[in-house]
């Protein structure tokens, strides 16, 4: 299934009042070369792996790996995530393929500020079958929370 924009006047009033009063606006299509959105506070990129090197996906091409670069606020985030993922398998959680990637193997990254660390965390896209996307929602979407409310509006309990 693919979501397509509708004109603001076509949006049913019941949708606009489900979680308070909302206003429908016209969706403006961006012509930027790299187009993808990944939730969360950590810097990450959708990249294609070829012969051990990773290139930023372009022109609507799907990457096959999510690459999370080191954090400028917290030390060793890629190592932490790489360690935590296999631990989750011990309690029965299925995880996608993961690996640590040397920053020197990441090609065409935009100019970003990176700390003095040399590894990024790589996780295989798990919501794709070939070029077909598998719809996923995070709990911020389920709870109708805005991105800035994601980490302080609900918990497991």
PDB file of C-alpha atoms in Angstrom:
ATOM      1  CA  UNK A   1       0.000   0.000   0.000  1.00  0.00           C
ATOM      2  CA  UNK A   2       1.252   3.502  -0.825  1.00  0.00           C
ATOM      3  CA  UNK A   3      -0.061   6.651   0.822  1.00  0.00           C
ATOM      4  CA  UNK A   4      -0.719   9.466  -1.634  1.00  0.00           C
ATOM      5  CA  UNK A   5      -1.518  13.083  -0.769  1.00  0.00           C
ATOM      6  CA  UNK A   6      -5.073  14.361  -1.008  1.00  0.00           C
ATOM      7  CA  UNK A   7      -6.327  17.904  -1.309  1.00  0.00           C
ATOM      8  CA  UNK A   8      -6.995  19.575   2.060  1.00  0.00           C
ATOM      9  CA  UNK A   9     -10.701  19.961   1.322  1.00  0.00           C
ATOM     10  CA  UNK A  10     -10.989  16.178   0.738  1.00  0.00           C
ATOM     11  CA  UNK A  11      -9.845  15.273   4.277  1.00  0.00           C
ATOM     12  CA  UNK A  12     -12.883  14.186   6.322  1.00  0.00           C
ATOM     13  CA  UNK A  13     -13.716  16.322   9.355  1.00  0.00           C
ATOM     14  CA  UNK A  14     -13.683  13.176  11.529  1.00  0.00           C
ATOM     15  CA  UNK A  15      -9.988  12.701  10.721  1.00  0.00           C
ATOM     16  CA  UNK A  16      -9.176  16.307  11.598  1.00  0.00           C
ATOM     17  CA  UNK A  17     -10.874  16.078  15.000  1.00  0.00           C
ATOM     18  CA  UNK A  18      -9.711  12.608  16.122  1.00  0.00           C
ATOM     19  CA  UNK A  19      -6.918  13.924  18.366  1.00  0.00           C
ATOM     20  CA  UNK A  20      -7.934  17.521  18.897  1.00  0.00           C
ATOM     21  CA  UNK A  21      -8.494  20.047  16.129  1.00  0.00           C
ATOM     22  CA  UNK A  22      -6.115  19.776  13.168  1.00  0.00           C
ATOM     23  CA  UNK A  23      -5.879  21.618   9.878  1.00  0.00           C
ATOM     24  CA  UNK A  24      -5.174  19.909   6.548  1.00  0.00           C
ATOM     25  CA  UNK A  25      -2.537  21.571   4.365  1.00  0.00           C
ATOM     26  CA  UNK A  26      -1.256  20.993   0.849  1.00  0.00           C
ATOM     27  CA  UNK A  27       1.727  18.656   0.602  1.00  0.00           C
ATOM     28  CA  UNK A  28       4.674  20.221  -1.223  1.00  0.00           C
ATOM     29  CA  UNK A  29       6.896  17.742  -3.063  1.00  0.00           C
ATOM     30  CA  UNK A  30      10.589  18.320  -2.503  1.00  0.00           C
ATOM     31  CA  UNK A  31      13.026  18.098  -5.383  1.00  0.00           C
ATOM     32  CA  UNK A  32      16.003  17.308  -3.151  1.00  0.00           C
ATOM     33  CA  UNK A  33      18.236  14.561  -4.449  1.00  0.00           C
ATOM     34  CA  UNK A  34      18.302  12.418  -1.280  1.00  0.00           C
ATOM     35  CA  UNK A  35      14.848  11.699   0.095  1.00  0.00           C
ATOM     36  CA  UNK A  36      14.241   9.516   3.112  1.00  0.00           C
ATOM     37  CA  UNK A  37      13.162   9.926   6.671  1.00  0.00           C
ATOM     38  CA  UNK A  38      14.188   7.853   9.633  1.00  0.00           C
ATOM     39  CA  UNK A  39      12.752   8.586  13.046  1.00  0.00           C
ATOM     40  CA  UNK A  40      14.893   9.074  16.107  1.00  0.00           C
ATOM     41  CA  UNK A  41      17.489  11.456  17.439  1.00  0.00           C
ATOM     42  CA  UNK A  42      20.599   9.696  16.120  1.00  0.00           C
ATOM     43  CA  UNK A  43      22.093  10.721  12.750  1.00  0.00           C
ATOM     44  CA  UNK A  44      21.511   7.943  10.222  1.00  0.00           C
ATOM     45  CA  UNK A  45      21.595   7.343   6.488  1.00  0.00           C
ATOM     46  CA  UNK A  46      20.076   4.891   4.037  1.00  0.00           C
ATOM     47  CA  UNK A  47      22.977   3.418   2.087  1.00  0.00           C
ATOM     48  CA  UNK A  48      23.621   0.815  -0.594  1.00  0.00           C
ATOM     49  CA  UNK A  49      26.376  -1.723   0.067  1.00  0.00           C
ATOM     50  CA  UNK A  50      28.575  -2.827  -2.822  1.00  0.00           C
ATOM     51  CA  UNK A  51      31.843  -4.712  -2.424  1.00  0.00           C
ATOM     52  CA  UNK A  52      32.228  -3.678   1.211  1.00  0.00           C
ATOM     53  CA  UNK A  53      31.661   0.043   0.574  1.00  0.00           C
ATOM     54  CA  UNK A  54      28.506   1.979   1.394  1.00  0.00           C
ATOM     55  CA  UNK A  55      27.069   4.732  -0.797  1.00  0.00           C
ATOM     56  CA  UNK A  56      24.339   7.189   0.061  1.00  0.00           C
ATOM     57  CA  UNK A  57      21.156   6.223  -1.809  1.00  0.00           C
ATOM     58  CA  UNK A  58      20.070   8.730  -4.454  1.00  0.00           C
ATOM     59  CA  UNK A  59      17.204   9.444  -6.840  1.00  0.00           C
ATOM     60  CA  UNK A  60      14.618   7.421  -4.928  1.00  0.00           C
ATOM     61  CA  UNK A  61      16.791   4.301  -4.862  1.00  0.00           C
ATOM     62  CA  UNK A  62      16.297   2.200  -1.749  1.00  0.00           C
ATOM     63  CA  UNK A  63      19.316   1.633   0.438  1.00  0.00           C
ATOM     64  CA  UNK A  64      19.806  -1.844   1.831  1.00  0.00           C
ATOM     65  CA  UNK A  65      21.439  -0.735   5.101  1.00  0.00           C
ATOM     66  CA  UNK A  66      20.685   1.912   7.711  1.00  0.00           C
ATOM     67  CA  UNK A  67      24.008   3.404   8.765  1.00  0.00           C
ATOM     68  CA  UNK A  68      24.133   5.182  12.133  1.00  0.00           C
ATOM     69  CA  UNK A  69      27.169   7.405  12.539  1.00  0.00           C
ATOM     70  CA  UNK A  70      28.853   8.181  15.888  1.00  0.00           C
ATOM     71  CA  UNK A  71      27.174  10.745  18.123  1.00  0.00           C
ATOM     72  CA  UNK A  72      28.654  14.118  18.937  1.00  0.00           C
ATOM     73  CA  UNK A  73      26.833  14.023  22.319  1.00  0.00           C
ATOM     74  CA  UNK A  74      27.445  10.477  23.584  1.00  0.00           C
ATOM     75  CA  UNK A  75      30.538   8.304  23.260  1.00  0.00           C
ATOM     76  CA  UNK A  76      30.537   4.964  21.443  1.00  0.00           C
ATOM     77  CA  UNK A  77      26.860   4.878  20.456  1.00  0.00           C
ATOM     78  CA  UNK A  78      27.516   2.514  17.494  1.00  0.00           C
ATOM     79  CA  UNK A  79      29.381   0.084  19.772  1.00  0.00           C
ATOM     80  CA  UNK A  80      26.600   0.265  22.352  1.00  0.00           C
ATOM     81  CA  UNK A  81      23.888  -0.478  19.813  1.00  0.00           C
ATOM     82  CA  UNK A  82      25.946  -3.271  18.232  1.00  0.00           C
ATOM     83  CA  UNK A  83      26.331  -4.850  21.685  1.00  0.00           C
ATOM     84  CA  UNK A  84      22.677  -4.417  22.694  1.00  0.00           C
ATOM     85  CA  UNK A  85      21.205  -6.024  19.585  1.00  0.00           C
ATOM     86  CA  UNK A  86      22.614  -9.545  20.105  1.00  0.00           C
ATOM     87  CA  UNK A  87      21.642  -9.345  23.778  1.00  0.00           C
ATOM     88  CA  UNK A  88      18.027  -8.888  22.699  1.00  0.00           C
ATOM     89  CA  UNK A  89      18.193 -12.220  20.858  1.00  0.00           C
ATOM     90  CA  UNK A  90      18.780 -13.899  24.228  1.00  0.00           C
ATOM     91  CA  UNK A  91      15.218 -12.978  25.213  1.00  0.00           C
ATOM     92  CA  UNK A  92      13.735 -14.096  21.904  1.00  0.00           C
ATOM     93  CA  UNK A  93      13.771 -10.928  19.784  1.00  0.00           C
ATOM     94  CA  UNK A  94      14.505 -11.509  16.100  1.00  0.00           C
ATOM     95  CA  UNK A  95      16.980  -8.960  14.761  1.00  0.00           C
ATOM     96  CA  UNK A  96      18.098  -8.107  11.230  1.00  0.00           C
ATOM     97  CA  UNK A  97      21.700  -8.443  10.079  1.00  0.00           C
ATOM     98  CA  UNK A  98      23.986  -5.978  11.880  1.00  0.00           C
ATOM     99  CA  UNK A  99      27.635  -4.990  11.650  1.00  0.00           C
ATOM    100  CA  UNK A 100      30.141  -2.324  12.541  1.00  0.00           C
ATOM    101  CA  UNK A 101      31.481  -0.393   9.542  1.00  0.00           C
ATOM    102  CA  UNK A 102      34.622   1.735   9.384  1.00  0.00           C
ATOM    103  CA  UNK A 103      33.760   5.367   8.606  1.00  0.00           C
ATOM    104  CA  UNK A 104      36.296   5.256   5.764  1.00  0.00           C
ATOM    105  CA  UNK A 105      34.002   2.807   3.932  1.00  0.00           C
ATOM    106  CA  UNK A 106      31.089   5.289   3.856  1.00  0.00           C
ATOM    107  CA  UNK A 107      31.078   7.188   0.564  1.00  0.00           C
ATOM    108  CA  UNK A 108      29.295  10.418  -0.380  1.00  0.00           C
ATOM    109  CA  UNK A 109      28.224  11.390   3.138  1.00  0.00           C
ATOM    110  CA  UNK A 110      27.180  15.022   3.484  1.00  0.00           C
ATOM    111  CA  UNK A 111      29.475  17.333   5.439  1.00  0.00           C
ATOM    112  CA  UNK A 112      28.566  16.482   9.030  1.00  0.00           C
ATOM    113  CA  UNK A 113      30.369  16.942  12.310  1.00  0.00           C
ATOM    114  CA  UNK A 114      31.617  13.564  13.551  1.00  0.00           C
ATOM    115  CA  UNK A 115      33.538  12.796  16.734  1.00  0.00           C
ATOM    116  CA  UNK A 116      36.939  11.119  16.778  1.00  0.00           C
ATOM    117  CA  UNK A 117      35.524   7.591  16.486  1.00  0.00           C
ATOM    118  CA  UNK A 118      36.004   5.297  13.522  1.00  0.00           C
ATOM    119  CA  UNK A 119      32.989   2.966  13.532  1.00  0.00           C
ATOM    120  CA  UNK A 120      29.370   3.306  12.450  1.00  0.00           C
ATOM    121  CA  UNK A 121      26.556   0.879  13.268  1.00  0.00           C
ATOM    122  CA  UNK A 122      24.916  -0.812  10.273  1.00  0.00           C
ATOM    123  CA  UNK A 123      21.568  -2.595  10.368  1.00  0.00           C
ATOM    124  CA  UNK A 124      19.957  -4.245   7.356  1.00  0.00           C
ATOM    125  CA  UNK A 125      16.636  -2.703   6.361  1.00  0.00           C
ATOM    126  CA  UNK A 126      14.037  -5.055   7.840  1.00  0.00           C
ATOM    127  CA  UNK A 127      10.909  -3.488   6.351  1.00  0.00           C
ATOM    128  CA  UNK A 128      11.641  -4.371   2.725  1.00  0.00           C
ATOM    129  CA  UNK A 129      11.237  -7.367   0.476  1.00  0.00           C
ATOM    130  CA  UNK A 130      13.301  -6.522  -2.586  1.00  0.00           C
ATOM    131  CA  UNK A 131      12.051  -3.094  -3.676  1.00  0.00           C
ATOM    132  CA  UNK A 132       8.715  -3.526  -1.888  1.00  0.00           C
ATOM    133  CA  UNK A 133       8.254  -1.673   1.386  1.00  0.00           C
ATOM    134  CA  UNK A 134       6.557  -3.358   4.345  1.00  0.00           C
ATOM    135  CA  UNK A 135       4.506  -0.818   6.312  1.00  0.00           C
ATOM    136  CA  UNK A 136       5.757  -0.153   9.855  1.00  0.00           C
ATOM    137  CA  UNK A 137       4.609   2.266  12.527  1.00  0.00           C
ATOM    138  CA  UNK A 138       6.372   3.301  15.678  1.00  0.00           C
ATOM    139  CA  UNK A 139       4.469   3.951  18.882  1.00  0.00           C
ATOM    140  CA  UNK A 140       4.634   7.720  18.377  1.00  0.00           C
ATOM    141  CA  UNK A 141       2.478   7.185  15.288  1.00  0.00           C
ATOM    142  CA  UNK A 142       0.165   4.759  17.085  1.00  0.00           C
ATOM    143  CA  UNK A 143      -0.281   7.255  19.951  1.00  0.00           C
ATOM    144  CA  UNK A 144      -0.664  10.207  17.508  1.00  0.00           C
ATOM    145  CA  UNK A 145       2.345  12.040  18.959  1.00  0.00           C
ATOM    146  CA  UNK A 146       4.385  14.655  17.156  1.00  0.00           C
ATOM    147  CA  UNK A 147       8.102  13.908  16.667  1.00  0.00           C
ATOM    148  CA  UNK A 148       9.139  16.284  19.464  1.00  0.00           C
ATOM    149  CA  UNK A 149       6.849  14.353  21.868  1.00  0.00           C
ATOM    150  CA  UNK A 150       8.217  10.916  20.956  1.00  0.00           C
ATOM    151  CA  UNK A 151      10.593  10.338  23.870  1.00  0.00           C
ATOM    152  CA  UNK A 152       8.681  11.981  26.723  1.00  0.00           C
ATOM    153  CA  UNK A 153       5.004  11.167  26.238  1.00  0.00           C
ATOM    154  CA  UNK A 154       4.634   7.448  26.969  1.00  0.00           C
ATOM    155  CA  UNK A 155       6.492   4.453  28.328  1.00  0.00           C
ATOM    156  CA  UNK A 156       6.150   0.685  28.391  1.00  0.00           C
ATOM    157  CA  UNK A 157       3.891   0.722  31.457  1.00  0.00           C
TER     158      UNK A 157
END
